[in-house]
Amino acid sequence: MTDVRGKVLLGVSVWDDEAKIWLYIRNGGNVLCIASPRYGKGALCKNIAVQVGKFKKVCVFDYRGEWIE
C-alpha cells in the first residue's frame, strides 16, 4: 500500500472493542457510500469527509442541498 495518503477511523469492531476499523485513503481515490434509506450513510459519509478533509481536498456533489450547512 505505497499509494496510501492517509487513513480514517470508521469505528471499532462489533466483535472486539479493541480492534479499530480503518479506511485507507489512496492518492486520487474515490469513496462511494451506497445503502438503503435510514441506514446512517449520511452520518458516516460526513464523518469520512471531515476526517479526509484534514489531509486532502474533498469535493462533494450535493444534489439535494443536504450538506449545504
PDB file of N, CA, C and O in Angstrom:
ATOM      1  N   MET A   1       0.833  -1.185   0.000  1.00  0.00           N
ATOM      2  CA  MET A   1       0.000   0.000   0.000  1.00  0.00           C
ATOM      3  C   MET A   1       0.874   1.244   0.000  1.00  0.00           C
ATOM      4  O   MET A   1       0.840   2.046   0.903  1.00  0.00           O
ATOM      5  N   THR A   2       1.645   1.389  -1.036  1.00  0.00           N
ATOM      6  CA  THR A   2       2.546   2.531  -1.105  1.00  0.00           C
ATOM      7  C   THR A   2       1.840   3.808  -1.517  1.00  0.00           C
ATOM      8  O   THR A   2       2.358   4.884  -1.289  1.00  0.00           O
ATOM      9  N   ASP A   3       0.663   3.697  -2.140  1.00  0.00           N
ATOM     10  CA  ASP A   3      -0.032   4.895  -2.583  1.00  0.00           C
ATOM     11  C   ASP A   3      -1.047   5.405  -1.561  1.00  0.00           C
ATOM     12  O   ASP A   3      -1.868   6.250  -1.868  1.00  0.00           O
ATOM     13  N   VAL A   4      -1.004   4.927  -0.321  1.00  0.00           N
ATOM     14  CA  VAL A   4      -1.918   5.375   0.715  1.00  0.00           C
ATOM     15  C   VAL A   4      -1.495   6.756   1.187  1.00  0.00           C
ATOM     16  O   VAL A   4      -0.348   6.981   1.548  1.00  0.00           O
ATOM     17  N   ARG A   5      -2.440   7.681   1.178  1.00  0.00           N
ATOM     18  CA  ARG A   5      -2.161   9.047   1.579  1.00  0.00           C
ATOM     19  C   ARG A   5      -2.477   9.276   3.058  1.00  0.00           C
ATOM     20  O   ARG A   5      -1.886  10.096   3.713  1.00  0.00           O
ATOM     21  N   GLY A   6      -3.454   8.560   3.561  1.00  0.00           N
ATOM     22  CA  GLY A   6      -3.839   8.694   4.960  1.00  0.00           C
ATOM     23  C   GLY A   6      -4.868   7.648   5.304  1.00  0.00           C
ATOM     24  O   GLY A   6      -5.251   6.835   4.468  1.00  0.00           O
ATOM     25  N   LYS A   7      -5.328   7.665   6.540  1.00  0.00           N
ATOM     26  CA  LYS A   7      -6.353   6.709   6.941  1.00  0.00           C
ATOM     27  C   LYS A   7      -7.376   7.406   7.825  1.00  0.00           C
ATOM     28  O   LYS A   7      -7.076   8.370   8.515  1.00  0.00           O
ATOM     29  N   VAL A   8      -8.598   6.878   7.782  1.00  0.00           N
ATOM     30  CA  VAL A   8      -9.728   7.445   8.504  1.00  0.00           C
ATOM     31  C   VAL A   8     -10.271   6.372   9.441  1.00  0.00           C
ATOM     32  O   VAL A   8     -10.479   5.233   9.026  1.00  0.00           O
ATOM     33  N   LEU A   9     -10.502   6.740  10.676  1.00  0.00           N
ATOM     34  CA  LEU A   9     -11.061   5.807  11.653  1.00  0.00           C
ATOM     35  C   LEU A   9     -12.571   5.754  11.470  1.00  0.00           C
ATOM     36  O   LEU A   9     -13.264   6.756  11.609  1.00  0.00           O
ATOM     37  N   LEU A  10     -13.099   4.570  11.128  1.00  0.00           N
ATOM     38  CA  LEU A  10     -14.537   4.394  10.956  1.00  0.00           C
ATOM     39  C   LEU A  10     -15.224   4.008  12.256  1.00  0.00           C
ATOM     40  O   LEU A  10     -16.393   4.314  12.458  1.00  0.00           O
ATOM     41  N   GLY A  11     -14.524   3.317  13.127  1.00  0.00           N
ATOM     42  CA  GLY A  11     -15.109   2.877  14.389  1.00  0.00           C
ATOM     43  C   GLY A  11     -14.368   1.676  14.924  1.00  0.00           C
ATOM     44  O   GLY A  11     -13.226   1.432  14.576  1.00  0.00           O
ATOM     45  N   VAL A  12     -15.050   0.936  15.785  1.00  0.00           N
ATOM     46  CA  VAL A  12     -14.461  -0.275  16.351  1.00  0.00           C
ATOM     47  C   VAL A  12     -15.247  -1.487  15.879  1.00  0.00           C
ATOM     48  O   VAL A  12     -16.394  -1.380  15.456  1.00  0.00           O
ATOM     49  N   SER A  13     -14.626  -2.631  15.967  1.00  0.00           N
ATOM     50  CA  SER A  13     -15.240  -3.882  15.536  1.00  0.00           C
ATOM     51  C   SER A  13     -16.410  -4.255  16.441  1.00  0.00           C
ATOM     52  O   SER A  13     -16.396  -3.978  17.640  1.00  0.00           O
ATOM     53  N   VAL A  14     -17.402  -4.892  15.862  1.00  0.00           N
ATOM     54  CA  VAL A  14     -18.550  -5.361  16.641  1.00  0.00           C
ATOM     55  C   VAL A  14     -18.135  -6.488  17.577  1.00  0.00           C
ATOM     56  O   VAL A  14     -18.653  -6.619  18.675  1.00  0.00           O
ATOM     57  N   TRP A  15     -17.180  -7.294  17.152  1.00  0.00           N
ATOM     58  CA  TRP A  15     -16.769  -8.461  17.921  1.00  0.00           C
ATOM     59  C   TRP A  15     -15.678  -8.165  18.929  1.00  0.00           C
ATOM     60  O   TRP A  15     -15.550  -8.869  19.913  1.00  0.00           O
ATOM     61  N   ASP A  16     -14.871  -7.144  18.678  1.00  0.00           N
ATOM     62  CA  ASP A  16     -13.748  -6.832  19.566  1.00  0.00           C
ATOM     63  C   ASP A  16     -13.654  -5.321  19.725  1.00  0.00           C
ATOM     64  O   ASP A  16     -13.359  -4.603  18.781  1.00  0.00           O
ATOM     65  N   ASP A  17     -13.932  -4.819  20.922  1.00  0.00           N
ATOM     66  CA  ASP A  17     -13.928  -3.371  21.178  1.00  0.00           C
ATOM     67  C   ASP A  17     -12.548  -2.747  21.024  1.00  0.00           C
ATOM     68  O   ASP A  17     -12.425  -1.538  20.867  1.00  0.00           O
ATOM     69  N   GLU A  18     -11.503  -3.546  21.077  1.00  0.00           N
ATOM     70  CA  GLU A  18     -10.136  -3.034  20.954  1.00  0.00           C
ATOM     71  C   GLU A  18      -9.706  -2.894  19.494  1.00  0.00           C
ATOM     72  O   GLU A  18      -8.789  -2.152  19.190  1.00  0.00           O
ATOM     73  N   ALA A  19     -10.364  -3.622  18.582  1.00  0.00           N
ATOM     74  CA  ALA A  19      -9.978  -3.617  17.167  1.00  0.00           C
ATOM     75  C   ALA A  19     -10.627  -2.435  16.449  1.00  0.00           C
ATOM     76  O   ALA A  19     -11.849  -2.334  16.377  1.00  0.00           O
ATOM     77  N   LYS A  20      -9.807  -1.541  15.937  1.00  0.00           N
ATOM     78  CA  LYS A  20     -10.303  -0.365  15.225  1.00  0.00           C
ATOM     79  C   LYS A  20     -10.434  -0.680  13.737  1.00  0.00           C
ATOM     80  O   LYS A  20      -9.631  -1.410  13.170  1.00  0.00           O
ATOM     81  N   ILE A  21     -11.447  -0.106  13.119  1.00  0.00           N
ATOM     82  CA  ILE A  21     -11.697  -0.287  11.694  1.00  0.00           C
ATOM     83  C   ILE A  21     -11.232   0.972  10.966  1.00  0.00           C
ATOM     84  O   ILE A  21     -11.709   2.071  11.236  1.00  0.00           O
ATOM     85  N   TRP A  22     -10.290   0.812  10.039  1.00  0.00           N
ATOM     86  CA  TRP A  22      -9.695   1.935   9.314  1.00  0.00           C
ATOM     87  C   TRP A  22     -10.086   1.901   7.845  1.00  0.00           C
ATOM     88  O   TRP A  22     -10.223   0.833   7.254  1.00  0.00           O
ATOM     89  N   LEU A  23     -10.266   3.063   7.256  1.00  0.00           N
ATOM     90  CA  LEU A  23     -10.469   3.210   5.816  1.00  0.00           C
ATOM     91  C   LEU A  23      -9.221   3.897   5.280  1.00  0.00           C
ATOM     92  O   LEU A  23      -8.929   5.035   5.651  1.00  0.00           O
ATOM     93  N   TYR A  24      -8.472   3.200   4.445  1.00  0.00           N
ATOM     94  CA  TYR A  24      -7.236   3.751   3.894  1.00  0.00           C
ATOM     95  C   TYR A  24      -7.558   4.560   2.648  1.00  0.00           C
ATOM     96  O   TYR A  24      -8.206   4.062   1.728  1.00  0.00           O
ATOM     97  N   ILE A  25      -7.123   5.809   2.629  1.00  0.00           N
ATOM     98  CA  ILE A  25      -7.404   6.722   1.524  1.00  0.00           C
ATOM     99  C   ILE A  25      -6.184   6.782   0.625  1.00  0.00           C
ATOM    100  O   ILE A  25      -5.099   7.174   1.050  1.00  0.00           O
ATOM    101  N   ARG A  26      -6.376   6.393  -0.623  1.00  0.00           N
ATOM    102  CA  ARG A  26      -5.289   6.432  -1.598  1.00  0.00           C
ATOM    103  C   ARG A  26      -5.235   7.790  -2.270  1.00  0.00           C
ATOM    104  O   ARG A  26      -6.190   8.556  -2.247  1.00  0.00           O
ATOM    105  N   ASN A  27      -4.139   8.065  -2.899  1.00  0.00           N
ATOM    106  CA  ASN A  27      -3.993   9.298  -3.661  1.00  0.00           C
ATOM    107  C   ASN A  27      -4.847   9.190  -4.923  1.00  0.00           C
ATOM    108  O   ASN A  27      -4.636   8.313  -5.738  1.00  0.00           O
ATOM    109  N   GLY A  28      -5.821  10.047  -5.082  1.00  0.00           N
ATOM    110  CA  GLY A  28      -6.699  10.025  -6.244  1.00  0.00           C
ATOM    111  C   GLY A  28      -7.854   9.059  -6.120  1.00  0.00           C
ATOM    112  O   GLY A  28      -8.543   8.800  -7.090  1.00  0.00           O
ATOM    113  N   GLY A  29      -8.098   8.511  -4.943  1.00  0.00           N
ATOM    114  CA  GLY A  29      -9.179   7.538  -4.764  1.00  0.00           C
ATOM    115  C   GLY A  29     -10.528   8.204  -4.545  1.00  0.00           C
ATOM    116  O   GLY A  29     -10.626   9.381  -4.215  1.00  0.00           O
ATOM    117  N   ASN A  30     -11.579   7.450  -4.766  1.00  0.00           N
ATOM    118  CA  ASN A  30     -12.949   7.898  -4.542  1.00  0.00           C
ATOM    119  C   ASN A  30     -13.602   7.011  -3.502  1.00  0.00           C
ATOM    120  O   ASN A  30     -13.265   5.838  -3.374  1.00  0.00           O
ATOM    121  N   VAL A  31     -14.568   7.568  -2.783  1.00  0.00           N
ATOM    122  CA  VAL A  31     -15.337   6.812  -1.808  1.00  0.00           C
ATOM    123  C   VAL A  31     -16.797   6.906  -2.218  1.00  0.00           C
ATOM    124  O   VAL A  31     -17.332   7.990  -2.375  1.00  0.00           O
ATOM    125  N   LEU A  32     -17.438   5.766  -2.407  1.00  0.00           N
ATOM    126  CA  LEU A  32     -18.843   5.712  -2.780  1.00  0.00           C
ATOM    127  C   LEU A  32     -19.615   5.019  -1.669  1.00  0.00           C
ATOM    128  O   LEU A  32     -19.323   3.874  -1.325  1.00  0.00           O
ATOM    129  N   CYS A  33     -20.573   5.721  -1.085  1.00  0.00           N
ATOM    130  CA  CYS A  33     -21.382   5.163   0.004  1.00  0.00           C
ATOM    131  C   CYS A  33     -22.777   4.860  -0.525  1.00  0.00           C
ATOM    132  O   CYS A  33     -23.497   5.771  -0.918  1.00  0.00           O
ATOM    133  N   ILE A  34     -23.145   3.585  -0.523  1.00  0.00           N
ATOM    134  CA  ILE A  34     -24.455   3.167  -1.011  1.00  0.00           C
ATOM    135  C   ILE A  34     -25.128   2.328   0.068  1.00  0.00           C
ATOM    136  O   ILE A  34     -24.531   1.390   0.600  1.00  0.00           O
ATOM    137  N   ALA A  35     -26.366   2.675   0.396  1.00  0.00           N
ATOM    138  CA  ALA A  35     -27.164   1.899   1.347  1.00  0.00           C
ATOM    139  C   ALA A  35     -28.619   2.322   1.198  1.00  0.00           C
ATOM    140  O   ALA A  35     -28.923   3.336   0.576  1.00  0.00           O
ATOM    141  N   SER A  36     -29.492   1.548   1.783  1.00  0.00           N
ATOM    142  CA  SER A  36     -30.905   1.900   1.786  1.00  0.00           C
ATOM    143  C   SER A  36     -31.133   3.127   2.665  1.00  0.00           C
ATOM    144  O   SER A  36     -30.300   3.440   3.524  1.00  0.00           O
ATOM    145  N   PRO A  37     -32.252   3.808   2.471  1.00  0.00           N
ATOM    146  CA  PRO A  37     -32.549   4.966   3.320  1.00  0.00           C
ATOM    147  C   PRO A  37     -32.618   4.595   4.795  1.00  0.00           C
ATOM    148  O   PRO A  37     -33.013   3.484   5.147  1.00  0.00           O
ATOM    149  N   ARG A  38     -32.214   5.525   5.649  1.00  0.00           N
ATOM    150  CA  ARG A  38     -32.270   5.400   7.105  1.00  0.00           C
ATOM    151  C   ARG A  38     -31.285   4.386   7.673  1.00  0.00           C
ATOM    152  O   ARG A  38     -31.494   3.835   8.744  1.00  0.00           O
ATOM    153  N   TYR A  39     -30.175   4.140   6.980  1.00  0.00           N
ATOM    154  CA  TYR A  39     -29.149   3.226   7.479  1.00  0.00           C
ATOM    155  C   TYR A  39     -27.904   3.961   7.982  1.00  0.00           C
ATOM    156  O   TYR A  39     -26.910   3.332   8.284  1.00  0.00           O
ATOM    157  N   GLY A  40     -27.926   5.281   8.017  1.00  0.00           N
ATOM    158  CA  GLY A  40     -26.831   6.049   8.592  1.00  0.00           C
ATOM    159  C   GLY A  40     -25.698   6.376   7.643  1.00  0.00           C
ATOM    160  O   GLY A  40     -24.622   6.780   8.078  1.00  0.00           O
ATOM    161  N   LYS A  41     -25.894   6.242   6.342  1.00  0.00           N
ATOM    162  CA  LYS A  41     -24.810   6.519   5.399  1.00  0.00           C
ATOM    163  C   LYS A  41     -24.469   8.005   5.363  1.00  0.00           C
ATOM    164  O   LYS A  41     -23.331   8.376   5.151  1.00  0.00           O
ATOM    165  N   GLY A  42     -25.447   8.877   5.619  1.00  0.00           N
ATOM    166  CA  GLY A  42     -25.179  10.317   5.634  1.00  0.00           C
ATOM    167  C   GLY A  42     -24.223  10.696   6.751  1.00  0.00           C
ATOM    168  O   GLY A  42     -23.261  11.430   6.550  1.00  0.00           O
ATOM    169  N   ALA A  43     -24.488  10.182   7.938  1.00  0.00           N
ATOM    170  CA  ALA A  43     -23.613  10.459   9.078  1.00  0.00           C
ATOM    171  C   ALA A  43     -22.227   9.863   8.857  1.00  0.00           C
ATOM    172  O   ALA A  43     -21.212  10.495   9.163  1.00  0.00           O
ATOM    173  N   LEU A  44     -22.170   8.657   8.302  1.00  0.00           N
ATOM    174  CA  LEU A  44     -20.883   8.012   8.031  1.00  0.00           C
ATOM    175  C   LEU A  44     -20.096   8.805   6.985  1.00  0.00           C
ATOM    176  O   LEU A  44     -18.905   9.063   7.162  1.00  0.00           O
ATOM    177  N   CYS A  45     -20.763   9.210   5.919  1.00  0.00           N
ATOM    178  CA  CYS A  45     -20.068   9.950   4.856  1.00  0.00           C
ATOM    179  C   CYS A  45     -19.612  11.324   5.319  1.00  0.00           C
ATOM    180  O   CYS A  45     -18.544  11.790   4.928  1.00  0.00           O
ATOM    181  N   LYS A  46     -20.408  11.997   6.135  1.00  0.00           N
ATOM    182  CA  LYS A  46     -19.991  13.301   6.663  1.00  0.00           C
ATOM    183  C   LYS A  46     -18.770  13.146   7.563  1.00  0.00           C
ATOM    184  O   LYS A  46     -17.848  13.959   7.516  1.00  0.00           O
ATOM    185  N   ASN A  47     -18.750  12.094   8.368  1.00  0.00           N
ATOM    186  CA  ASN A  47     -17.598  11.813   9.218  1.00  0.00           C
ATOM    187  C   ASN A  47     -16.353  11.562   8.371  1.00  0.00           C
ATOM    188  O   ASN A  47     -15.279  12.094   8.644  1.00  0.00           O
ATOM    189  N   ILE A  48     -16.492  10.752   7.325  1.00  0.00           N
ATOM    190  CA  ILE A  48     -15.367  10.468   6.437  1.00  0.00           C
ATOM    191  C   ILE A  48     -14.888  11.740   5.756  1.00  0.00           C
ATOM    192  O   ILE A  48     -13.688  12.002   5.679  1.00  0.00           O
ATOM    193  N   ALA A  49     -15.815  12.562   5.257  1.00  0.00           N
ATOM    194  CA  ALA A  49     -15.444  13.800   4.557  1.00  0.00           C
ATOM    195  C   ALA A  49     -14.678  14.754   5.466  1.00  0.00           C
ATOM    196  O   ALA A  49     -13.699  15.378   5.049  1.00  0.00           O
ATOM    197  N   VAL A  50     -15.110  14.882   6.715  1.00  0.00           N
ATOM    198  CA  VAL A  50     -14.419  15.767   7.657  1.00  0.00           C
ATOM    199  C   VAL A  50     -13.008  15.259   7.949  1.00  0.00           C
ATOM    200  O   VAL A  50     -12.043  16.030   7.940  1.00  0.00           O
ATOM    201  N   GLN A  51     -12.871  13.957   8.192  1.00  0.00           N
ATOM    202  CA  GLN A  51     -11.554  13.408   8.504  1.00  0.00           C
ATOM    203  C   GLN A  51     -10.610  13.468   7.311  1.00  0.00           C
ATOM    204  O   GLN A  51      -9.435  13.802   7.462  1.00  0.00           O
ATOM    205  N   VAL A  52     -11.111  13.144   6.116  1.00  0.00           N
ATOM    206  CA  VAL A  52     -10.270  13.200   4.918  1.00  0.00           C
ATOM    207  C   VAL A  52      -9.900  14.655   4.602  1.00  0.00           C
ATOM    208  O   VAL A  52      -8.791  14.929   4.164  1.00  0.00           O
ATOM    209  N   GLY A  53     -10.818  15.585   4.847  1.00  0.00           N
ATOM    210  CA  GLY A  53     -10.561  16.996   4.585  1.00  0.00           C
ATOM    211  C   GLY A  53      -9.409  17.566   5.396  1.00  0.00           C
ATOM    212  O   GLY A  53      -8.885  18.628   5.070  1.00  0.00           O
ATOM    213  N   LYS A  54      -8.987  16.872   6.433  1.00  0.00           N
ATOM    214  CA  LYS A  54      -7.860  17.337   7.237  1.00  0.00           C
ATOM    215  C   LYS A  54      -6.518  17.127   6.544  1.00  0.00           C
ATOM    216  O   LYS A  54      -5.549  17.787   6.876  1.00  0.00           O
ATOM    217  N   PHE A  55      -6.457  16.190   5.570  1.00  0.00           N
ATOM    218  CA  PHE A  55      -5.185  15.935   4.898  1.00  0.00           C
ATOM    219  C   PHE A  55      -5.292  15.902   3.376  1.00  0.00           C
ATOM    220  O   PHE A  55      -4.284  15.718   2.705  1.00  0.00           O
ATOM    221  N   LYS A  56      -6.485  16.105   2.837  1.00  0.00           N
ATOM    222  CA  LYS A  56      -6.665  16.039   1.392  1.00  0.00           C
ATOM    223  C   LYS A  56      -7.869  16.885   0.995  1.00  0.00           C
ATOM    224  O   LYS A  56      -8.815  17.025   1.768  1.00  0.00           O
ATOM    225  N   LYS A  57      -7.861  17.448  -0.212  1.00  0.00           N
ATOM    226  CA  LYS A  57      -9.001  18.217  -0.692  1.00  0.00           C
ATOM    227  C   LYS A  57     -10.180  17.287  -0.945  1.00  0.00           C
ATOM    228  O   LYS A  57     -10.019  16.178  -1.450  1.00  0.00           O
ATOM    229  N   VAL A  58     -11.384  17.759  -0.593  1.00  0.00           N
ATOM    230  CA  VAL A  58     -12.594  16.957  -0.728  1.00  0.00           C
ATOM    231  C   VAL A  58     -13.590  17.707  -1.601  1.00  0.00           C
ATOM    232  O   VAL A  58     -13.803  18.902  -1.425  1.00  0.00           O
ATOM    233  N   CYS A  59     -14.208  16.997  -2.542  1.00  0.00           N
ATOM    234  CA  CYS A  59     -15.241  17.559  -3.400  1.00  0.00           C
ATOM    235  C   CYS A  59     -16.520  16.758  -3.180  1.00  0.00           C
ATOM    236  O   CYS A  59     -16.533  15.543  -3.372  1.00  0.00           O
ATOM    237  N   VAL A  60     -17.590  17.442  -2.767  1.00  0.00           N
ATOM    238  CA  VAL A  60     -18.865  16.778  -2.501  1.00  0.00           C
ATOM    239  C   VAL A  60     -19.889  17.289  -3.502  1.00  0.00           C
ATOM    240  O   VAL A  60     -20.102  18.492  -3.624  1.00  0.00           O
ATOM    241  N   PHE A  61     -20.520  16.381  -4.234  1.00  0.00           N
ATOM    242  CA  PHE A  61     -21.610  16.723  -5.135  1.00  0.00           C
ATOM    243  C   PHE A  61     -22.909  16.561  -4.346  1.00  0.00           C
ATOM    244  O   PHE A  61     -23.342  15.453  -4.062  1.00  0.00           O
ATOM    245  N   ASP A  62     -23.534  17.692  -3.999  1.00  0.00           N
ATOM    246  CA  ASP A  62     -24.703  17.711  -3.122  1.00  0.00           C
ATOM    247  C   ASP A  62     -25.940  18.045  -3.947  1.00  0.00           C
ATOM    248  O   ASP A  62     -26.330  19.198  -4.087  1.00  0.00           O
ATOM    249  N   TYR A  63     -26.592  17.032  -4.471  1.00  0.00           N
ATOM    250  CA  TYR A  63     -27.711  17.207  -5.385  1.00  0.00           C
ATOM    251  C   TYR A  63     -28.918  17.853  -4.704  1.00  0.00           C
ATOM    252  O   TYR A  63     -29.551  18.731  -5.249  1.00  0.00           O
ATOM    253  N   ARG A  64     -29.237  17.426  -3.505  1.00  0.00           N
ATOM    254  CA  ARG A  64     -30.436  17.923  -2.813  1.00  0.00           C
ATOM    255  C   ARG A  64     -30.151  19.009  -1.775  1.00  0.00           C
ATOM    256  O   ARG A  64     -31.042  19.440  -1.075  1.00  0.00           O
ATOM    257  N   GLY A  65     -28.915  19.433  -1.635  1.00  0.00           N
ATOM    258  CA  GLY A  65     -28.590  20.508  -0.702  1.00  0.00           C
ATOM    259  C   GLY A  65     -28.545  20.090   0.757  1.00  0.00           C
ATOM    260  O   GLY A  65     -28.680  20.916   1.638  1.00  0.00           O
ATOM    261  N   GLU A  66     -28.336  18.804   1.034  1.00  0.00           N
ATOM    262  CA  GLU A  66     -28.309  18.313   2.403  1.00  0.00           C
ATOM    263  C   GLU A  66     -27.035  18.701   3.145  1.00  0.00           C
ATOM    264  O   GLU A  66     -27.023  18.747   4.367  1.00  0.00           O
ATOM    265  N   TRP A  67     -25.950  18.966   2.420  1.00  0.00           N
ATOM    266  CA  TRP A  67     -24.674  19.268   3.045  1.00  0.00           C
ATOM    267  C   TRP A  67     -24.347  20.760   3.035  1.00  0.00           C
ATOM    268  O   TRP A  67     -23.262  21.150   3.369  1.00  0.00           O
ATOM    269  N   ILE A  68     -25.287  21.581   2.643  1.00  0.00           N
ATOM    270  CA  ILE A  68     -25.013  22.997   2.439  1.00  0.00           C
ATOM    271  C   ILE A  68     -24.547  23.693   3.720  1.00  0.00           C
ATOM    272  O   ILE A  68     -23.785  24.638   3.683  1.00  0.00           O
ATOM    273  N   GLU A  69     -25.014  23.213   4.865  1.00  0.00           N
ATOM    274  CA  GLU A  69     -24.597  23.829   6.133  1.00  0.00           C
ATOM    275  C   GLU A  69     -23.228  23.348   6.524  1.00  0.00           C
ATOM    276  O   GLU A  69     -22.565  23.864   7.328  1.00  0.00           O
TER     277      GLU A  69
END
